[in-house]
mmCIF file of C-alpha atoms in Angstrom:
data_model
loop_
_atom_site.group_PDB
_atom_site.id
_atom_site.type_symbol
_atom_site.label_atom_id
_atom_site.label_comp_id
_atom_site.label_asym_id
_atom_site.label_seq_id
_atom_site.Cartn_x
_atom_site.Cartn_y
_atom_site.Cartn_z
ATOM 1 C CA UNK A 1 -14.232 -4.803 -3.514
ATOM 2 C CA UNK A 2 -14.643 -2.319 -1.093
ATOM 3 C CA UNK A 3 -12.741 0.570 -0.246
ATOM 4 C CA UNK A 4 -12.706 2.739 2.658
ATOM 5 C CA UNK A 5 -10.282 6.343 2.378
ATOM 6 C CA UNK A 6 -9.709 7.626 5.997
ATOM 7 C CA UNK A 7 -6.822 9.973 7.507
ATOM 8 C CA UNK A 8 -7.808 13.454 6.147
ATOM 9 C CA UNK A 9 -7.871 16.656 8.049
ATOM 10 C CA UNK A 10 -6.777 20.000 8.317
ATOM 11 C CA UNK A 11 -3.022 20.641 8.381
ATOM 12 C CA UNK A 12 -0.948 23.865 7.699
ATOM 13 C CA UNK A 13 0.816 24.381 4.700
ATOM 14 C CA UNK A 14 4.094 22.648 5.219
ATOM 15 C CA UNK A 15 2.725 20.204 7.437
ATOM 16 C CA UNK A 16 2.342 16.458 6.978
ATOM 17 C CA UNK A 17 -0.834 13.718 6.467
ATOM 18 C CA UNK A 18 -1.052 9.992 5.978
ATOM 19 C CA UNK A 19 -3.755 8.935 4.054
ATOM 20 C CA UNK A 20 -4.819 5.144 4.235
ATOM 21 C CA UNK A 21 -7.173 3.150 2.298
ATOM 22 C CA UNK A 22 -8.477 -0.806 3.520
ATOM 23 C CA UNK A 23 -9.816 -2.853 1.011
ATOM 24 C CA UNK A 24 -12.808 -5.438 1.683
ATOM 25 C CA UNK A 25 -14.064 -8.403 -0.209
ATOM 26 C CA UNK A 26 -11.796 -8.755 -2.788
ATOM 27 C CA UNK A 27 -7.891 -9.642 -3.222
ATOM 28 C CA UNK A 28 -6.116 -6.797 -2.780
ATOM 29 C CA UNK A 29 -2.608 -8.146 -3.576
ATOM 30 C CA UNK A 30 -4.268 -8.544 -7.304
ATOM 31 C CA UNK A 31 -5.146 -5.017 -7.815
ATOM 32 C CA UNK A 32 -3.226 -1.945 -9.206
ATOM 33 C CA UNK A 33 -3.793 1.015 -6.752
ATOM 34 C CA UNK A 34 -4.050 4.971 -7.548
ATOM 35 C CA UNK A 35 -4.919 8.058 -5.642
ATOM 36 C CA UNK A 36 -6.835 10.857 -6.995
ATOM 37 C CA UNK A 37 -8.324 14.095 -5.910
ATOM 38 C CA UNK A 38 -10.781 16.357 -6.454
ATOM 39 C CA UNK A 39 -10.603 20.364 -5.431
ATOM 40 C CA UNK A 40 -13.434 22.390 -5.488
ATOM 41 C CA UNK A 41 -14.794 23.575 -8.765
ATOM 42 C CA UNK A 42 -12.104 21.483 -10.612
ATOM 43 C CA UNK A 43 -12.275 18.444 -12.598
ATOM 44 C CA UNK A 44 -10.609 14.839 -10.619
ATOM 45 C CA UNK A 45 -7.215 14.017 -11.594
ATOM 46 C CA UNK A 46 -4.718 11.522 -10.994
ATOM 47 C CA UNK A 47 -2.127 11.690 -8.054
ATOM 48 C CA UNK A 48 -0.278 8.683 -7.570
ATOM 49 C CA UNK A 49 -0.415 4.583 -8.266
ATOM 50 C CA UNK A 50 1.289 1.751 -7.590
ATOM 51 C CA UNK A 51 1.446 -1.794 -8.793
ATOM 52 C CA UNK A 52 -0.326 -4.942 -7.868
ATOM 53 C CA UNK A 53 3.097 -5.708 -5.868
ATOM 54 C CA UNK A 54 4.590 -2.464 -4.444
ATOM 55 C CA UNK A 55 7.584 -2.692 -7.308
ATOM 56 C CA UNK A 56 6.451 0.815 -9.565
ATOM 57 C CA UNK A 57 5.113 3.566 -8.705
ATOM 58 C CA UNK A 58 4.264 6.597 -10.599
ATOM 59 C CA UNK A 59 3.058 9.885 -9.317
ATOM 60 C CA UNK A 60 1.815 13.426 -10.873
ATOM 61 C CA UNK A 61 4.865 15.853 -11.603
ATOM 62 C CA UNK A 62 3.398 18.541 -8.651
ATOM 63 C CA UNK A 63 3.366 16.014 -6.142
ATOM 64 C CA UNK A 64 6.600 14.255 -7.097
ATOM 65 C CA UNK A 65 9.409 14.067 -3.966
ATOM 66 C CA UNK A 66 6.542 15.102 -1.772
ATOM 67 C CA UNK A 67 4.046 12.009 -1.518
ATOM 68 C CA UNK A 68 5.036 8.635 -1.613
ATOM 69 C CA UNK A 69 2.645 6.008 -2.142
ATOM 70 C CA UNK A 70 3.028 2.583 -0.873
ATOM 71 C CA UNK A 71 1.452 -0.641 -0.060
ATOM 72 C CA UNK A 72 0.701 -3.351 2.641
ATOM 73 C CA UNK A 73 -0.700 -6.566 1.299
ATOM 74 C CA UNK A 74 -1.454 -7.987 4.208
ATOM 75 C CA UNK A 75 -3.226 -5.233 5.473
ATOM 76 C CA UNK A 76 -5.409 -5.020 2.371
ATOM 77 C CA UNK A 77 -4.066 -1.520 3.119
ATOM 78 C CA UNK A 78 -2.458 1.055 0.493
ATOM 79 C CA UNK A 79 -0.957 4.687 1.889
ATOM 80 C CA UNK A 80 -0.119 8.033 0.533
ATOM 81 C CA UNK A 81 2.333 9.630 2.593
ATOM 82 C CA UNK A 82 1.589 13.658 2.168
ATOM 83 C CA UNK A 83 4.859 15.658 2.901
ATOM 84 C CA UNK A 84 5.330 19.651 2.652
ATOM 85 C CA UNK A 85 1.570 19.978 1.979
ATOM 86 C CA UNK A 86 0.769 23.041 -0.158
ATOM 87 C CA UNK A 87 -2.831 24.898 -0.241
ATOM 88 C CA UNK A 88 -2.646 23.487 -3.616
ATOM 89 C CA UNK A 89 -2.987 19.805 -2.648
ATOM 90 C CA UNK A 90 -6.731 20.782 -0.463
ATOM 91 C CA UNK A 91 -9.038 18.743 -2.268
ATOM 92 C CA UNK A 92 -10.934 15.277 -1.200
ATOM 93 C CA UNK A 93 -8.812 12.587 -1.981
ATOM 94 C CA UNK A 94 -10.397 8.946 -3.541
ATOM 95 C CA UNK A 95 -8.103 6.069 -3.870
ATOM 96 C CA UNK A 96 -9.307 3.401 -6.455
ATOM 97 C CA UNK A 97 -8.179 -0.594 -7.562
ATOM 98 C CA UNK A 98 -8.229 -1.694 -10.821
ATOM 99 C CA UNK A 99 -6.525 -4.911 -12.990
ATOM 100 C CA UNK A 100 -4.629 -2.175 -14.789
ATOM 101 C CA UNK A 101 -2.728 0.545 -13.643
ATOM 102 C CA UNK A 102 -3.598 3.794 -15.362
ATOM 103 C CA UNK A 103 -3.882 7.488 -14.588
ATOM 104 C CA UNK A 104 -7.491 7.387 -15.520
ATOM 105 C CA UNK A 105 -10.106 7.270 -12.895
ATOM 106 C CA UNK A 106 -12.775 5.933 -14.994
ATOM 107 C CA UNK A 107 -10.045 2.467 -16.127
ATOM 108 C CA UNK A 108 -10.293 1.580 -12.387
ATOM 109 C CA UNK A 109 -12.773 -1.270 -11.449
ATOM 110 C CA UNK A 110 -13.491 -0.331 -7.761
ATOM 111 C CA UNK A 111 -13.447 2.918 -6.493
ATOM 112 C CA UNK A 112 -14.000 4.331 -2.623
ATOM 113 C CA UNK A 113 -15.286 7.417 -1.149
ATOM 114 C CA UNK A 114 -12.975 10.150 -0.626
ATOM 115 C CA UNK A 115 -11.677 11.595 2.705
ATOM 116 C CA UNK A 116 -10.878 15.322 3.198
ATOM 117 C CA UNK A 117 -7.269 17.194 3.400
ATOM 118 C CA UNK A 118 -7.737 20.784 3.750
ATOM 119 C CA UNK A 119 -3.917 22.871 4.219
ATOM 120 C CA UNK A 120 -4.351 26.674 5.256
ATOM 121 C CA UNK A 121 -1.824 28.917 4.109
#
């Protein structure tokens, strides 16, 4: 499975992304789906997943009422909608597929490259 992160950029604080991710070769309607980031000089952590069908979702207490992560199966397509974007959330942002859904980046099978959101202040 491949997967391909686009939809990063530079937004002010308070502003608003969508982040997309399109999956290839595999079947996507199978897979558990997180987000993670990464800011610079600190360690990747978890942001957001949701299950094989779109029915659960969990997300990371900072981000909570701000993102919402969702799915389209027939786009091979999962999103993370960015609202009221904080400096804190600049980092480069990876999303990843996996049998399982965990908050651990390593427990997920497939992994893409990341895509960019920068938010000034």
């Amino acid at each position: 499975v491949q997967l391909q992160a686009s939809g990063g950029g530079l937004v002010q604080a308070g502003g608003s992304l969508r982040l997309s991710c399109t999956a290839s070769g595999g079947t996507f309607s199978s897979y558990h789906m997180g987000w993670f980031r990464q800011a610079p000089g600190k360690e990747r952590e978890f942001v957001a997943r949701i299950s094989w069908s779109g029915g659960r979702t969990y997300y990371r207490g900072s981000v909570k009422g701000r993102f919402t992560i969702s799915r389209d199966n027939v786009k091979n397509t999962v999103y993370l909608q960015m609202n009221n974007l904080e400096p804190e959330d600049t980092a480069v942002y990876y999303c990843a597929a996996g049998a399982t859904g965990t908050t651990d980046w390593i427990s997920y099978a497939y992994r893409g490259q990341g895509t960019l959101v920068t938010v000034s202040s």
